[in-house]
XYZ file of C-alpha atoms in Angstrom:
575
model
C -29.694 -22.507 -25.878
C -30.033 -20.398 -28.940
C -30.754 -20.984 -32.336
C -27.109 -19.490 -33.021
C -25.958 -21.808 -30.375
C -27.320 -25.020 -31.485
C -25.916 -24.684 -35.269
C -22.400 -23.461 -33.951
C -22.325 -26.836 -31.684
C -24.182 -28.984 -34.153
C -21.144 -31.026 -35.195
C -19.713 -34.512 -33.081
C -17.250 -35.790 -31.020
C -14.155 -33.631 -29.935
C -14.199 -30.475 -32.055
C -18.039 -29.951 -30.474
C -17.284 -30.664 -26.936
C -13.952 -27.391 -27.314
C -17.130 -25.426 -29.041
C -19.350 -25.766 -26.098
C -16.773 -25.912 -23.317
C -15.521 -22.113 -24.722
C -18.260 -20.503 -26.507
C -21.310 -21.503 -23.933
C -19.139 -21.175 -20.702
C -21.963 -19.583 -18.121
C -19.168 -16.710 -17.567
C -17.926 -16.716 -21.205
C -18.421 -12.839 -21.126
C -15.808 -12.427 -18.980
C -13.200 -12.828 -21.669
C -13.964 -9.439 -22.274
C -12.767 -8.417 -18.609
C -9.456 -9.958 -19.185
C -10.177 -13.221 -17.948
C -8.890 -16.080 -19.971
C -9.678 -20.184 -20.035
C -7.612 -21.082 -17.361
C -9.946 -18.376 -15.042
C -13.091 -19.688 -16.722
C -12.118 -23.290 -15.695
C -11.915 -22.414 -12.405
C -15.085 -22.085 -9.635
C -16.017 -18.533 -9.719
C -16.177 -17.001 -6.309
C -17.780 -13.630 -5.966
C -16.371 -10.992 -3.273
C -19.357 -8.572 -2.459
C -17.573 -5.948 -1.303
C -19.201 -2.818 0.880
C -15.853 -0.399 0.673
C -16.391 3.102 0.237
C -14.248 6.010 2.146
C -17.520 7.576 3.868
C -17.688 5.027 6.005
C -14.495 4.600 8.910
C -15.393 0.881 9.139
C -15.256 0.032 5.035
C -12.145 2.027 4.473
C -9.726 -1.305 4.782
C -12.050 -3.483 2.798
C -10.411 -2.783 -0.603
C -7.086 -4.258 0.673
C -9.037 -6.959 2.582
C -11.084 -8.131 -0.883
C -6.862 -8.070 -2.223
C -6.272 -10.842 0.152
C -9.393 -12.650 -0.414
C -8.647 -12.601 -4.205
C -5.223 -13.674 -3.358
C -6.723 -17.121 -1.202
C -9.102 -17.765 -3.643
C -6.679 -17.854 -6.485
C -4.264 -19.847 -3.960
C -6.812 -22.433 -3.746
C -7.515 -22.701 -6.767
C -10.736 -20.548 -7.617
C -11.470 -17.750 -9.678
C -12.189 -14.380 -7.467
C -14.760 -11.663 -8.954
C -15.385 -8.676 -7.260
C -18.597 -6.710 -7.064
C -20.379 -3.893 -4.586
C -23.000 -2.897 -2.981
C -24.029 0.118 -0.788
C -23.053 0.340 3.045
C -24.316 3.422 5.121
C -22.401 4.744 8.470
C -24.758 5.003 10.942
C -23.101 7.427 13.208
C -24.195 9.880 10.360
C -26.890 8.683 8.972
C -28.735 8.248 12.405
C -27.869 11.968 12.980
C -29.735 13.492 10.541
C -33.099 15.534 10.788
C -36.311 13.140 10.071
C -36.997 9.769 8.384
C -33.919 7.604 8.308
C -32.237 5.501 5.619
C -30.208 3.608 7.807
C -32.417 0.406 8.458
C -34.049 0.379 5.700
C -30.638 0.078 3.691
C -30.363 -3.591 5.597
C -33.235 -4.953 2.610
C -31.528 -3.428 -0.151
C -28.180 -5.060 1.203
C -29.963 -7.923 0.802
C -31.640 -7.696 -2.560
C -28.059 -6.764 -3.685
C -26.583 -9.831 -2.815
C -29.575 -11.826 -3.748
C -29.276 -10.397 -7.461
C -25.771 -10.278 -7.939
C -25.755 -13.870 -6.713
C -28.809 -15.611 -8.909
C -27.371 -13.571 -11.793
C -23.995 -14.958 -12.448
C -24.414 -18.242 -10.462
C -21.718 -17.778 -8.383
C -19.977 -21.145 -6.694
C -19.441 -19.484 -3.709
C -19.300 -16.393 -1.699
C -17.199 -13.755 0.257
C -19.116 -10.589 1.786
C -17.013 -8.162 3.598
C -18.718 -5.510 5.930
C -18.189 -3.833 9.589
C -20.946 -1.891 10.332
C -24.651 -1.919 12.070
C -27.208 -2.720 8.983
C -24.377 -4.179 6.553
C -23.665 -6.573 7.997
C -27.430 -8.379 8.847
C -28.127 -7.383 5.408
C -24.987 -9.493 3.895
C -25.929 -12.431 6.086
C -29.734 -11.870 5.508
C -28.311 -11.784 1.653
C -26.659 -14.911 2.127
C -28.969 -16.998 3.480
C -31.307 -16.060 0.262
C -28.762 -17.620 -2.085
C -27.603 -20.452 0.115
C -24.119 -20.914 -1.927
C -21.087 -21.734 0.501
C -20.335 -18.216 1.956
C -17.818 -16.240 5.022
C -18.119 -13.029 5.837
C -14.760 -10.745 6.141
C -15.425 -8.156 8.862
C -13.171 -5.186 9.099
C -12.613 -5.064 12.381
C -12.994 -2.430 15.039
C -10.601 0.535 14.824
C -8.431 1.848 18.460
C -9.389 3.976 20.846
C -8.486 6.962 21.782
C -6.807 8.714 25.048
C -8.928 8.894 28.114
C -11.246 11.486 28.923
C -14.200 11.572 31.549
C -15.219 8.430 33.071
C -13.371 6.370 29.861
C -10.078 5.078 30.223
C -10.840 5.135 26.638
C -12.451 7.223 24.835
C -14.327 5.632 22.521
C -15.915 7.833 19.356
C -19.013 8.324 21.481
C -17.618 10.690 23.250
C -17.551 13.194 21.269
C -21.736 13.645 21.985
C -21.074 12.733 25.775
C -18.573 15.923 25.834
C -21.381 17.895 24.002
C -24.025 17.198 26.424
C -21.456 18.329 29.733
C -20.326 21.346 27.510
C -24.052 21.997 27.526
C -24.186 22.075 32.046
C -20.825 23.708 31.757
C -18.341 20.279 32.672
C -16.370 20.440 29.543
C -14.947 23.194 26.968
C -15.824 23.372 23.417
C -12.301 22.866 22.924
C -12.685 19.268 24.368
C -15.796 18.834 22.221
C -13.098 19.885 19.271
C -10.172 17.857 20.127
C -12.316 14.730 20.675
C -13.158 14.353 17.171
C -9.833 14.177 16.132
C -8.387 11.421 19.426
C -11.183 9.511 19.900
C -11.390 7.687 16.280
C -7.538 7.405 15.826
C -7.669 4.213 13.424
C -9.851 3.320 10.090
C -12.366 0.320 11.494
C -15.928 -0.224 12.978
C -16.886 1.854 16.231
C -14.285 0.841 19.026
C -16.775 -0.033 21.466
C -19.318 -3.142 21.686
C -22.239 -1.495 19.635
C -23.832 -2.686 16.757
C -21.237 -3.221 14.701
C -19.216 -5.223 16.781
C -22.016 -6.862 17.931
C -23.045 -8.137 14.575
C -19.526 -8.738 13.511
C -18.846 -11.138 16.702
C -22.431 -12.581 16.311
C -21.611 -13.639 12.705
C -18.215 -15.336 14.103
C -20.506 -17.279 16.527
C -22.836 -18.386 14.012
C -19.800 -19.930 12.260
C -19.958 -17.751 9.131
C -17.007 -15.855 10.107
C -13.155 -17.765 10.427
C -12.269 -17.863 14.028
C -11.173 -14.013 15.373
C -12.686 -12.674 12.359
C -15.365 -10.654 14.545
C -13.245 -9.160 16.881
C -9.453 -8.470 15.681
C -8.767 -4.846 15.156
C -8.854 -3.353 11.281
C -5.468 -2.398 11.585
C -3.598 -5.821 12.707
C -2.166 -7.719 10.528
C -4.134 -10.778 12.134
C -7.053 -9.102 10.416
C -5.095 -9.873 6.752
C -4.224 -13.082 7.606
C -7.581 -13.961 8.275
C -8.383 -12.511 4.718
C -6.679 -14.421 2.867
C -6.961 -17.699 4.887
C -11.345 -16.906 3.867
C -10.262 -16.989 0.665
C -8.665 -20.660 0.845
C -11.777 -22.219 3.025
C -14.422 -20.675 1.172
C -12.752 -23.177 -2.276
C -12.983 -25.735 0.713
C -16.574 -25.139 1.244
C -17.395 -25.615 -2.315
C -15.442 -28.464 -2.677
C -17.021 -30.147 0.277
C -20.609 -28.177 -1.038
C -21.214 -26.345 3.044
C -23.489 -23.886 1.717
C -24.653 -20.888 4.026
C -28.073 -22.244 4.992
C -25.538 -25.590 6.176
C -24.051 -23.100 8.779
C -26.836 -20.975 9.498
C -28.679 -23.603 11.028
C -31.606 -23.137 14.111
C -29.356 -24.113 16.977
C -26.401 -21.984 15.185
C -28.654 -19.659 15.852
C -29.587 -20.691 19.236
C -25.461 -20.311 19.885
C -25.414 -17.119 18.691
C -28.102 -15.952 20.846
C -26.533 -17.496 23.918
C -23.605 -15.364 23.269
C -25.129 -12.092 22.352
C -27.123 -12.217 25.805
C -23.401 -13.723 27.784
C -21.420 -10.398 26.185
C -24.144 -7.675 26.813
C -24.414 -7.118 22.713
C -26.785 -4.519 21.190
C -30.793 -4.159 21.674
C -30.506 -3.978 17.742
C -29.253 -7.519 17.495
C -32.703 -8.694 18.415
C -34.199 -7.043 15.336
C -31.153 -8.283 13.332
C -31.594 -11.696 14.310
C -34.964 -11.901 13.930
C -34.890 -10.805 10.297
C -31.912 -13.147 9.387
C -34.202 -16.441 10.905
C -36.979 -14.954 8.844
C -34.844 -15.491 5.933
C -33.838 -18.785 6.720
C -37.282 -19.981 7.217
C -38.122 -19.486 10.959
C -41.017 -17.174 11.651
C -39.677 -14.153 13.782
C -41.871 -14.923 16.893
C -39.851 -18.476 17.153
C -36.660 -16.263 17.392
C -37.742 -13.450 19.697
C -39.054 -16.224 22.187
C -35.532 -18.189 21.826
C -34.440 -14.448 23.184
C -36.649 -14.298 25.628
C -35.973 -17.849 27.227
C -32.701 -17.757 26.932
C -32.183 -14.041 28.676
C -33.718 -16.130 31.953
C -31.033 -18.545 31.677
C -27.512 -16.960 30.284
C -25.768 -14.678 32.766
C -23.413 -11.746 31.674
C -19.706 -13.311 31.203
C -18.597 -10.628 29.058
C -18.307 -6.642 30.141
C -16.945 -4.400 27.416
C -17.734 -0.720 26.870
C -20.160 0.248 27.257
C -20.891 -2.095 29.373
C -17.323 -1.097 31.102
C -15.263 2.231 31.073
C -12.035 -0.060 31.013
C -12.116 -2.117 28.466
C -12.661 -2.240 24.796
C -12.847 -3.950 21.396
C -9.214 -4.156 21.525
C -8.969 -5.476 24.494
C -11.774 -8.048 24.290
C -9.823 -9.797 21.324
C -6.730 -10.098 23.267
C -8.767 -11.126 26.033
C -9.251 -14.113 23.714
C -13.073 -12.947 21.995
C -15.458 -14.804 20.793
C -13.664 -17.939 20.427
C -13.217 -17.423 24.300
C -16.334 -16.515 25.386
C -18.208 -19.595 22.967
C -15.402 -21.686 25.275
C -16.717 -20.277 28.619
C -20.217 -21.136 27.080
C -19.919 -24.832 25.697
C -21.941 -26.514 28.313
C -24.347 -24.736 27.039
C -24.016 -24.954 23.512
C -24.690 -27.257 20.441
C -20.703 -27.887 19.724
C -21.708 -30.058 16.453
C -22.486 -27.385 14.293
C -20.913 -26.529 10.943
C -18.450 -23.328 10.578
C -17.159 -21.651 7.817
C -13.779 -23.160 8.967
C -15.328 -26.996 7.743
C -14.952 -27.911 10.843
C -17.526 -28.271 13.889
C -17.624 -25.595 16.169
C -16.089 -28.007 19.087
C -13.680 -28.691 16.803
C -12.429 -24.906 16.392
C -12.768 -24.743 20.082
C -10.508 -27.707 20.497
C -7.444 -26.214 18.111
C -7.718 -22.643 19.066
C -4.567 -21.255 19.600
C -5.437 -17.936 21.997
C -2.353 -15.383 20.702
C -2.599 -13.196 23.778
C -2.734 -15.900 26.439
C -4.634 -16.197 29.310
C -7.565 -15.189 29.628
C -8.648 -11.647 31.341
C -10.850 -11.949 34.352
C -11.924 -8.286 34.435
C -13.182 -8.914 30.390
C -14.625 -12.689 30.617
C -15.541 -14.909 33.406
C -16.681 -18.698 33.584
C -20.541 -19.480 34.259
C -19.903 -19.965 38.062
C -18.246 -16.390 38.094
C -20.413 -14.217 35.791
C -20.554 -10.198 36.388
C -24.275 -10.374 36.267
C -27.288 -13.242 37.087
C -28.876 -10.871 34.533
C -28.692 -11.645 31.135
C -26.879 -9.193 29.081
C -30.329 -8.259 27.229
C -34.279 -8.486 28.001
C -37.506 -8.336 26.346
C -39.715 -6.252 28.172
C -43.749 -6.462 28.415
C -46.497 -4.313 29.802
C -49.434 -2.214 28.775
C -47.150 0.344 27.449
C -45.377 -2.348 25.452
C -47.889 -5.292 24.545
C -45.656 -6.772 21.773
C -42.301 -6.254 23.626
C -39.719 -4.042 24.000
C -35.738 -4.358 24.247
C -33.754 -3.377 27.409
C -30.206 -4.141 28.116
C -29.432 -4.927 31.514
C -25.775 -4.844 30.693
C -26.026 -1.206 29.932
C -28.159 -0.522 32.953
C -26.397 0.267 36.260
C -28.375 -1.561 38.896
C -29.590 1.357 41.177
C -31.896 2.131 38.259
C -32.607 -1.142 36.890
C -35.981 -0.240 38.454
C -36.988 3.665 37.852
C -40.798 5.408 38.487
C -40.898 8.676 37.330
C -43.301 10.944 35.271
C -43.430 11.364 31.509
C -42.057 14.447 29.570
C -43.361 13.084 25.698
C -41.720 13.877 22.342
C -42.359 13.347 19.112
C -39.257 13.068 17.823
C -35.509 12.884 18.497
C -34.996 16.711 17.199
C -37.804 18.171 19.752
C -35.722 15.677 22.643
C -32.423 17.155 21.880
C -34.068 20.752 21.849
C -35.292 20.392 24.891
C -32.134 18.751 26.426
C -30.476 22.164 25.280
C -33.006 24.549 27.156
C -32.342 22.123 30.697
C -36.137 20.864 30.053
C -35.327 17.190 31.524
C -35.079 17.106 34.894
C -34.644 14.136 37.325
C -37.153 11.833 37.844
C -38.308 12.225 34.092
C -38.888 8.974 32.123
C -38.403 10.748 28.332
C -40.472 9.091 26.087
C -39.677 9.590 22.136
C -42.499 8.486 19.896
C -42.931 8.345 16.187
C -39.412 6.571 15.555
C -40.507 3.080 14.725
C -40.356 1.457 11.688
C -43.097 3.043 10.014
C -43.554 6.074 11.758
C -39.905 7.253 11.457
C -40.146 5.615 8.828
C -36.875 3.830 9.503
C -36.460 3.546 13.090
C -33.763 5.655 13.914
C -31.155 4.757 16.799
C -32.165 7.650 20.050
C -28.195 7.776 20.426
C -27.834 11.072 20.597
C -31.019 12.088 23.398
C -28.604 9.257 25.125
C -25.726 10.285 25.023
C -26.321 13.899 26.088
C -28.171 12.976 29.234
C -24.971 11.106 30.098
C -23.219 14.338 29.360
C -25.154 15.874 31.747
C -24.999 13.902 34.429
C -28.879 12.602 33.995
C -27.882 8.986 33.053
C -28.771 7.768 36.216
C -31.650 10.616 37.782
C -34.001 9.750 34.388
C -35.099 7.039 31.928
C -35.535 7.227 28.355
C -38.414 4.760 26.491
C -38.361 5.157 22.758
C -40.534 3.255 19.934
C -37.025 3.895 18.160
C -33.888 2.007 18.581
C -30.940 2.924 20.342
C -27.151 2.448 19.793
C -25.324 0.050 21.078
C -23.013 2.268 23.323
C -25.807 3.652 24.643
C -26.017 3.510 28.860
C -28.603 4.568 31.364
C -31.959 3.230 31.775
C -33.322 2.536 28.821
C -36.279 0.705 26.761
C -36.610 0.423 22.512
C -38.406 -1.606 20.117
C -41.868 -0.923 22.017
C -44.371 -2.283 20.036
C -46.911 -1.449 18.827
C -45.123 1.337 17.370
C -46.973 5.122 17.965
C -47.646 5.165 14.022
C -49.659 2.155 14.465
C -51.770 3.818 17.864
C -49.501 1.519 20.005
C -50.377 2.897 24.286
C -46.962 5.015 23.704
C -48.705 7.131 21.462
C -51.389 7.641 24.205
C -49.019 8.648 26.955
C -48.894 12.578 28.169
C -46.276 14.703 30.387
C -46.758 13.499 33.796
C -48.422 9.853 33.243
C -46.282 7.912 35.939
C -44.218 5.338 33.852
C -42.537 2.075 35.987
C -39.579 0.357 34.455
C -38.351 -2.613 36.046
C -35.547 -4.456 33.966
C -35.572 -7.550 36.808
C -38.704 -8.189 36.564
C -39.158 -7.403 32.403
C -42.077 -5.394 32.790
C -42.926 -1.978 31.552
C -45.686 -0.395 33.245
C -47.921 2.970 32.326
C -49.875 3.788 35.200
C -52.984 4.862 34.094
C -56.517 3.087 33.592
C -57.381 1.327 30.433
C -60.830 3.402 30.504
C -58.799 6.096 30.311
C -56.426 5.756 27.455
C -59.467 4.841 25.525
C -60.718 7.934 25.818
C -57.518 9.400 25.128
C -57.518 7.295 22.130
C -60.949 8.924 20.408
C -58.861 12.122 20.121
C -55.950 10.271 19.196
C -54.349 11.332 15.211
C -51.468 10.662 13.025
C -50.319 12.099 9.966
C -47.775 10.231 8.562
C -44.522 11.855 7.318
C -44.383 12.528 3.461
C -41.692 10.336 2.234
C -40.280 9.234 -1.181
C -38.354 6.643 -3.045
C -37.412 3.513 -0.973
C -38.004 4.739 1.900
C -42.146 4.779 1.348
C -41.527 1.323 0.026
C -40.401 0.412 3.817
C -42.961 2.321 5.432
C -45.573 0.639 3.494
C -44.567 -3.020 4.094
C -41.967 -2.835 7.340
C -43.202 -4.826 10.162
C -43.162 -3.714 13.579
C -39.573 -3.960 15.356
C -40.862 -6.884 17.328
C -41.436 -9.101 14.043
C -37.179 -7.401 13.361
C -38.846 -4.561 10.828
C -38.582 -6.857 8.251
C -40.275 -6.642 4.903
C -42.447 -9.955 4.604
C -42.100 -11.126 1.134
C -43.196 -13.747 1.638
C -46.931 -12.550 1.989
C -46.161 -10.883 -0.442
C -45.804 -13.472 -2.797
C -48.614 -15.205 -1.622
């Protein structure tokens, strides 16, 4: 307290107790906002809101933070609204050198960390689709450990079909590229594509990232119950709004804070159903990052991963994982709440959700709104579409600290592929040389230099991807990649592999022509040449790093490799 302070409240009994109650309110200052006693009396919630109109999946979130306010308020809180950046990675990933895109996940973070310790806030509503928003909300979240939900936006519709797709999802656009590039499609397909295949505002319509996350957080229990998977545009994805608005005053009430929720076998659930529905590679970074911040050390997480991929089959098959079916129709298939149903044998059912309830609870009073459920979309255990998990960490001299594959992505004529190495440096000389017809089948490409530090950001190979699908080398080649990849990414395919080139991991060591084995069955990753031998290789063996600036040499400095989630490790750093 002040000296001003103490000498305005010096007097006794009533008169000081009005003095305190309205001139040393925490939020006092708000008065100046507009906000009056009856607001001040209330808890304060804050809404961290990620809008902005560069990015398809944030465009709804104004009117969805309008419904949250209105729940709050209904329930008797006081609703305050604040931002924070959000990237698209569709564009961000695209462009030429280091990448912002991952890195943008810690400043998330330190956002909501800030915001949150400064003004005290009772509780907590973040709202974010997309890839790195969303971890970084969570990650956020689990720093302030107030009661929090997260409001996802929702995937947007697809478009009209168009190859292999029965819809065409906004990944198609660089899949018509690459067969415009062998001659299979018109640039006038490449044109009208951009316009059909993204038809609605939301997060990408497929099971990438974004989705991934988004239905990840819903199975963690920080999201209400078809919060991760109902489209932006339905009005279910309102409702739910507003009804987060009225449970997150119930959290406070009953004082569920985040870290309550986010608990080790939450997390343990949430795995489970990432590896049933064929989710992202990227998830494994995300998740390993958001247990860092809740106290777990990353190896715990990424051998939960592990063990579990031996053990959960594939029960889920969405695009990319099928051409049939997507986001869309995964919700009305009956989503996560579904798939967490098809899993509860399996599962810790006593854990805490942002509903108040236990998750076997929600299971219990779920009312599906599209019926029954869809065979060709989820199965039961004893029915799965795969004895493969959905994802797999890979080992092998060319990996020593893991990679990520994703067997649900992988067609299984190539879920074991020898061929020879053609080596890049970066994505930019892969997609060059895709143009000039320089991959041929029976290459494994291998992109190097894309990891956390040697990026520096670790940029998604999407596009090297999607172009060999585009011309028809999706399954005649392989692509490895110290990089990450998207999640609508198919073929054969192998991120995360660490140690990262930048660091003189073996895939730094490789050359054109080294024979390269992947075998997702078996996890292993195999470069076939002599250890002698890529010790020699490794005396003439240089990097220059790139020249960066800003945040970005900030992440390159401290980021871990992607096998310890490219986190920033604080916490040595405050040692």
């Amino acid at each position: 307290m002040s000296e001003m302070d103490r000498k305005e409240t010096a007097g006794v009994g009533s008169d000081n107790m009005e003095i305190r109650r309205y001139n040393l309110h925490p939020m006092r200052v708000l008065k100046a906002c507009g906000l009056d006693d009856d607001d001040l009396s209330r808890p304060t919630i804050g809404i961290c809101n990620t809008y902005s109109d560069v990015v398809p999946g944030h465009m709804n979130l104004r009117q969805l933070a309008d419904c949250v306010r209105k729940g709050v308020y209904r329930a008797g809180g006081n609703a305050v609204e604040f931002g924070t950046i959000g990237c698209c990675d569709s564009v961000g990933n695209s462009h030429d050198g280091a990448c912002s895109i991952l890195p943008s996940r810690q400043v998330i973070a330190d956002s909501v960390e800030t915001m949150c310790k400064a003004h005290k806030f009772a509780g907590l509503v973040i709202l974010g689709s997309c890839d790195k928003i969303v971890p970084g909300l969570l990650m956020g979240a689990a720093r302030v450990n107030v009661p929090t939900i997260l409001v996802p936006g929702g995937p947007m519709l697809s478009g009209p079909a168009f190859g292999k797709k029965a819809k065409a999802d906004s990944s198609a656009i660089t899949e018509a590229f690459g067969m415009y590039q062998v001659g299979k499609a018109t640039l006038d397909d490449v044109k009208r594509l951009q316009y059909v295949t993204q038809p609605t505002c939301g997060s990408c319509n497929f099971y990438g990232t974004a989705n991934t996350m988004c239905c990840a957080a819903e199975a963690l229990g920080m999201t209400l119950p078809d919060g991760g998977s109902a489209p932006a545009v339905f009005n279910e994805r309102l409702r739910i709004a507003t009804h987060t608005g009225e449970k997150i005053m119930e959290l406070v009430r009953k004082g569920i804070r985040a870290r309550d929720i986010m608990s080790f076998s939450a997390l343990q659930n949430t795995i489970k159903f990432v590896l049933a529905t064929g989710g992202s590679t990227n998830a494994v970074i995300h998740l390993c990052a958001l247990g860092y911040e809740l106290g777990y050390d990353t190896d715990e997480i990424l051998k939960e991963i592990d063990e579990q991929s031996w053990l959960i089959p594939q029960i889920g098959k969405i695009n990319p994982s099928s051409y049939e079916h997507d986001m869309e129709d995964f919700y009305k298939a009956g989503g996560v709440m579904r798939v967490m149903d098809m899993l509860k044998e399996k599962l810790d059912l006593s854990v805490l959700t942002a509903t108040g309830k236990t998750l076997g609870e929600n299971l219990e009073e779920h009312i599906y709104l599209y019926g029954e459920r869809d065979d060709d979309i989820i199965r039961p255990l004893d029915r799965p579409f795969s004895t493969l998990s959905g994802l797999a960490i890979m080992r092998g001299n060319l990996a020593p600290d893991t990679g990520v594959a994703k067997p649900a992505g992988i067609k299984e004529e190539v879920r074991r592929f020898t061929g020879t190495a053609i080596c890049f440096s970066s994505q930019e000389e892969c997609c060059e040389a895709l143009a000039r017809h320089e991959v041929k089948p029976g290459h494994v490409v291998v992109i190097r230099y894309e990891g956390p530090k040697g990026g520096p950001g670790m940029r998604e190979m999407y596009r090297p991807m999607k172009l060999l699908y585009g011309q028809g080398l999706d399954t005649s080649t392989a692509l490895i990649t110290d990089g990450r990849f998207s999640g609508t990414n198919n073929g054969c395919f192998v991120g995360h592999i660490s140690p990262e080139a930048a660091l003189g991991g073996p895939i730094a060591l490789v050359k054109d022509g080294d024979l390269i084995t992947i075998d997702v069955n078996t996890r292993e990753l195999t470069l076939h040449v002599s250890d002698e031998e890529l010790e020699e290789r490794r005396k003439n063996w240089h990097y220059e790093p790139k020249p960066t600036s800003g945040y970005l040499s900030i992440f390159s400095a401290l980021a871990k490799s992607a096998d310890k989630g490219a986190i920033i490790d604080w916490k040595a750093l405050v040692k």
